[in-house]
Coordinates of C-alpha atoms and ligand atoms in Angstrom, one line a residue:
X1 CA -16.7 5.2 6.9
X2 CA -13.8 7.3 7.5
X3 CA -10.1 5.8 7.3
X4 CA -8.4 8.6 8.7
X5 CA -5.8 9.2 11.0
X6 CA -7.9 7.4 14.0
X7 CA -8.7 4.5 11.8
X8 CA -6.6 1.5 13.8
X9 CA -7.9 -1.8 13.7
X10 CA -6.7 -5.4 15.1
X11 CA -7.3 -8.9 13.1
X12 CA -6.7 -12.4 13.0
X13 CA -4.2 -13.4 10.6
X14 CA -3.3 -17.2 9.7
X15 CA -2.6 -17.4 13.1
X16 CA -1.1 -14.0 14.1
X17 CA -3.0 -10.9 15.4
X18 CA -1.9 -8.1 13.0
X19 CA -3.0 -4.4 13.2
X20 CA -4.0 -2.5 10.1
X21 CA -4.2 1.1 10.7
X22 CA -3.3 5.1 9.6
X23 CA 0.5 5.7 9.4
X24 CA 1.1 8.8 11.7
X25 CA 4.9 10.8 12.6
X26 CA 5.7 7.8 15.2
X27 CA 5.7 5.1 12.6
X28 CA 9.3 6.4 11.8
X29 CA 11.1 3.9 13.9
X30 CA 9.2 0.5 12.8
X31 CA 10.0 1.4 9.1
X32 CA 13.5 1.9 9.8
X33 CA 13.8 -1.4 11.4
X34 CA 11.6 -3.1 8.7
X35 CA 14.1 -2.5 6.3
X36 CA 15.7 -5.5 8.0
X37 CA 13.1 -8.0 6.8
X38 CA 13.1 -7.0 3.0
X39 CA 15.1 -8.9 0.8
X40 CA 17.0 -7.3 -1.9
X41 CA 14.6 -8.2 -4.5
X42 CA 11.6 -6.2 -2.7
X43 CA 13.8 -3.6 -2.0
X44 CA 14.7 -3.1 -5.2
X45 CA 11.1 -3.7 -6.8
X46 CA 9.8 -0.5 -4.6
X47 CA 12.7 1.7 -4.4
X48 CA 14.1 0.7 -7.9
X49 CA 17.6 0.4 -6.7
X50 CA 19.7 -0.2 -3.2
X51 CA 18.3 0.8 -0.2
X52 CA 20.3 0.2 3.1
X53 CA 18.0 2.7 5.5
X54 CA 16.2 5.7 5.5
X55 CA 17.2 9.5 6.4
X56 CA 15.6 11.5 8.7
X57 CA 14.1 13.5 5.1
X58 CA 12.6 10.3 4.0
X59 CA 11.2 9.3 7.4
X60 CA 9.6 13.1 7.9
X61 CA 8.4 12.1 4.0
X62 CA 6.8 9.0 4.7
X63 CA 5.6 9.6 7.8
X64 CA 4.0 13.2 8.2
X65 CA 1.3 13.4 5.8
X66 CA -1.2 15.4 5.4
X67 CA -4.1 12.4 5.2
X68 CA -5.8 13.8 2.0
X69 CA -3.4 14.2 -0.7
X70 CA -1.3 11.9 0.5
X71 CA -1.7 9.4 2.9
X72 CA -0.4 5.7 3.7
X73 CA -2.0 2.6 5.6
X74 CA 0.3 0.2 7.4
X75 CA 0.2 -3.4 9.1
X76 CA 2.0 -4.4 11.9
X77 CA 2.3 -7.0 14.0
X78 CA 0.2 -6.6 17.4
X79 CA 2.1 -9.3 19.5
X80 CA 5.4 -10.2 20.1
X81 CA 8.2 -7.4 18.2
X82 CA 5.4 -5.7 17.0
X83 CA 7.2 -5.6 13.6
X84 CA 5.9 -3.3 10.7
X85 CA 4.8 -5.8 7.7
X86 CA 3.2 -3.5 5.2
X87 CA 2.8 -0.9 4.4
X88 CA 0.8 1.5 1.0
X89 CA 1.4 5.0 0.5
X90 CA -0.8 7.3 -1.9
X91 CA 0.0 10.5 -3.2
X92 CA -2.5 12.5 -5.3
X93 CA -1.1 13.6 -8.6
X94 CA -1.0 17.8 -8.8
X95 CA -1.7 18.1 -12.2
X96 CA -4.8 15.5 -12.3
X97 CA -6.3 15.5 -8.3
X98 CA -8.4 12.7 -9.5
X99 CA -5.3 10.5 -9.8
X100 CA -3.2 9.2 -7.3
X101 CA 0.1 7.1 -7.6
X102 CA 0.3 4.5 -5.1
X103 CA 3.3 1.9 -4.1
X104 CA 3.1 -1.0 -1.7
X105 CA 5.7 -3.1 0.1
X106 CA 4.9 -6.0 2.1
X107 CA 7.6 -7.8 4.3
X108 CA 9.2 -10.6 2.5
X109 CA 7.8 -13.5 5.5
X110 CA 4.1 -12.1 4.9
X111 CA 4.5 -12.2 1.2
X112 CA 2.2 -14.2 -0.7
X113 CA -0.3 -14.7 1.9
X114 CA -3.2 -12.4 0.2
X115 CA -1.7 -9.5 2.6
X116 CA -1.4 -7.3 -0.3
X117 CA -4.8 -7.7 -1.4
X118 CA -6.3 -6.9 1.9
X119 CA -4.2 -4.1 2.3
X120 CA -5.0 -2.8 -0.7
X121 CA -8.7 -2.9 -0.5
X122 CA -8.6 -0.6 2.3
X123 CA -6.7 2.0 0.0
X124 CA -9.0 1.9 -2.7
X125 CA -11.6 2.8 0.1
X126 CA -9.8 5.6 1.7
X127 CA -8.7 6.7 -2.0
X128 CA -13.1 7.1 -2.8
X129 CA -13.5 9.0 0.3
X130 CA -10.7 11.1 -0.6
X131 CA -12.6 11.7 -4.6
X132 CA -9.6 10.0 -6.2
X133 CA -11.0 7.7 -9.2
X134 CA -7.7 6.4 -10.9
X135 CA -4.8 4.6 -9.4
X136 CA -1.4 4.8 -10.8
X137 CA 1.3 2.0 -10.5
X138 CA 4.3 2.3 -11.5
X139 CA 6.8 -0.8 -11.4
X140 CA 9.6 -2.7 -12.6
X141 CA 8.7 -4.7 -15.9
X142 CA 9.6 -8.2 -14.2
X143 CA 7.3 -7.7 -11.2
X144 CA 5.0 -9.9 -11.8
X145 CA 4.0 -10.2 -8.4
X146 CA 2.3 -6.3 -8.3
X147 CA 0.9 -6.8 -12.0
X148 CA -1.4 -10.1 -10.7
X149 CA -2.4 -8.1 -7.8
X150 CA -3.2 -5.3 -9.3
X151 CA -5.4 -7.2 -11.8
X152 CA -7.1 -8.5 -9.2
X153 CA -8.4 -5.5 -8.1
X154 CA -10.0 -4.2 -11.6
X155 CA -9.4 -4.1 -15.1
X156 CA -5.9 -2.1 -15.9
X157 CA -4.6 -0.1 -18.8
X158 CA -1.0 -0.5 -19.0
X159 CA 1.4 2.0 -20.3
X160 CA 5.3 1.3 -20.6
X161 CA 6.9 4.3 -19.9
X162 CA 10.3 3.2 -20.8
X163 CA 12.2 0.3 -20.9
X164 CA 13.2 0.8 -17.1
X165 CA 9.5 1.3 -15.9
X166 CA 6.1 0.2 -16.4
X167 CA 2.7 2.1 -15.5
X168 CA -0.9 0.6 -14.9
X169 CA -3.5 2.6 -14.2
X170 CA -6.9 1.1 -12.9
X171 CA -10.3 2.9 -12.5
X172 CA -11.8 2.8 -8.7
X173 CA -15.5 1.0 -9.8
X174 CA -18.4 1.5 -7.4
X175 CA -19.3 -2.1 -7.4
X176 CA -16.0 -3.1 -6.7
X177 CA -15.8 -0.7 -3.4
X178 CA -19.4 -1.8 -2.9
X179 CA -17.9 -5.4 -3.0
X180 CA -14.9 -4.4 -0.7
X181 CA -16.7 -2.5 1.8
X182 CA -19.0 -5.3 2.3
X183 CA -16.0 -7.8 2.9
X184 CA -14.2 -5.3 5.7
X185 CA -17.7 -3.7 7.2
X186 CA -16.4 -5.2 10.7
X187 CA -13.5 -2.7 10.7
X188 CA -15.1 0.3 10.7
X189 CA -17.8 -1.0 13.2
Ligands
COA1 C1 3.8 -7.1 -4.8 C2 3.4 -7.2 -3.7 C3 3.0 -6.6 -2.8 C4 2.5 -8.6 -3.6 O1 1.9 -8.4 -2.2 P1 1.5 -10.0 -1.8 O2 1.1 -9.9 -0.4 O3 2.4 -10.9 -1.5 O4 0.1 -10.3 -2.5 P2 -1.0 -11.4 -2.6 O5 -0.4 -12.4 -1.5 O6 -2.0 -10.7 -2.5 O7 -1.0 -11.9 -3.9 C5 -1.5 -11.0 -5.3 C6 -0.9 -11.9 -6.1 O8 0.5 -11.9 -6.2 C7 1.2 -13.1 -6.5 N1 2.4 -13.2 -6.0 C8 2.5 -12.4 -4.7 N2 3.8 -12.1 -4.7 C9 4.4 -13.1 -5.9 C10 5.9 -13.4 -6.2 N3 6.9 -13.1 -6.0 N4 5.8 -14.2 -7.4 C11 4.6 -14.4 -8.4 N5 3.7 -14.1 -8.2 C12 3.5 -13.6 -6.9 C13 -0.1 -14.1 -5.9 O9 0.1 -15.3 -6.5 C14 -1.2 -13.7 -6.3 O10 -1.5 -14.1 -7.2 P3 -2.7 -14.5 -8.1 O11 -4.2 -13.4 -7.8 O12 -2.9 -15.2 -9.4 O13 -3.3 -16.2 -6.5 C15 4.5 -7.7 -2.5 O14 5.2 -8.9 -3.3 C16 5.8 -7.1 -2.3 O15 5.8 -6.0 -1.6 N6 6.9 -6.9 -3.1 C17 8.1 -6.0 -3.3 C18 7.6 -4.6 -3.3 C19 6.6 -4.6 -4.7 O16 6.9 -4.8 -5.4 N7 6.2 -3.6 -4.4 C20 5.1 -2.7 -5.8 C21 5.6 -1.9 -6.2 S1 5.2 -0.7 -6.0

């Protein structure tokens, strides 16, 4: 299995057709447009503040990635408007290269349908391929959704950074990775 720049696959989801794949530089427009489909709360939970759009510099950072130390997987609609609906980004820690920070966002309309968990399983497999053994999540303390999602994926170790942010780490476990691979193996055929 290789989850790299060429990875792109359509799949049915709740009566819709979606596509999962590696985020490439041509995603800039789609990422820019997706902000219109995010509530203030979703934006605050992901970006820790108010955001009305992305600068060219931010879009460059978000899409022009090396695919190894920094990579992102996204989900888009495969029909109709072809909106970007989800993105998860992993950035390797310079000091601890076996560890990466992960950030995820699902646009509001698609939240609570299991898509976050689904996308995260691809991320865990892609992280393992790149020698990453620990994932780190940084989030606002009131963000119960991300905590539930993290707990679905492993046994997290919590670390309150300060009163504004909380951090959790999960170790990638071989058994879970094998389970995710089996669940998703049709995507790698
Ligand atoms: C956090 C987030 C990624 C979860 O994605 P999702 O697709 O909605 O999650 P899933 O449907 O896979 O559900 C995972 C769990 O979270 C729960 N959940 C999802 N949204 C929730 C909400 N708004 N409130 C409470 N629980 C919620 C689900 O019920 C599920 O819990 P369960 O395991 O007990 O059944 C999504 O809500 C999101 O993008 N939020 C805004 C950005 C953000 O918070 N990013 C995280 C910081 S890095």
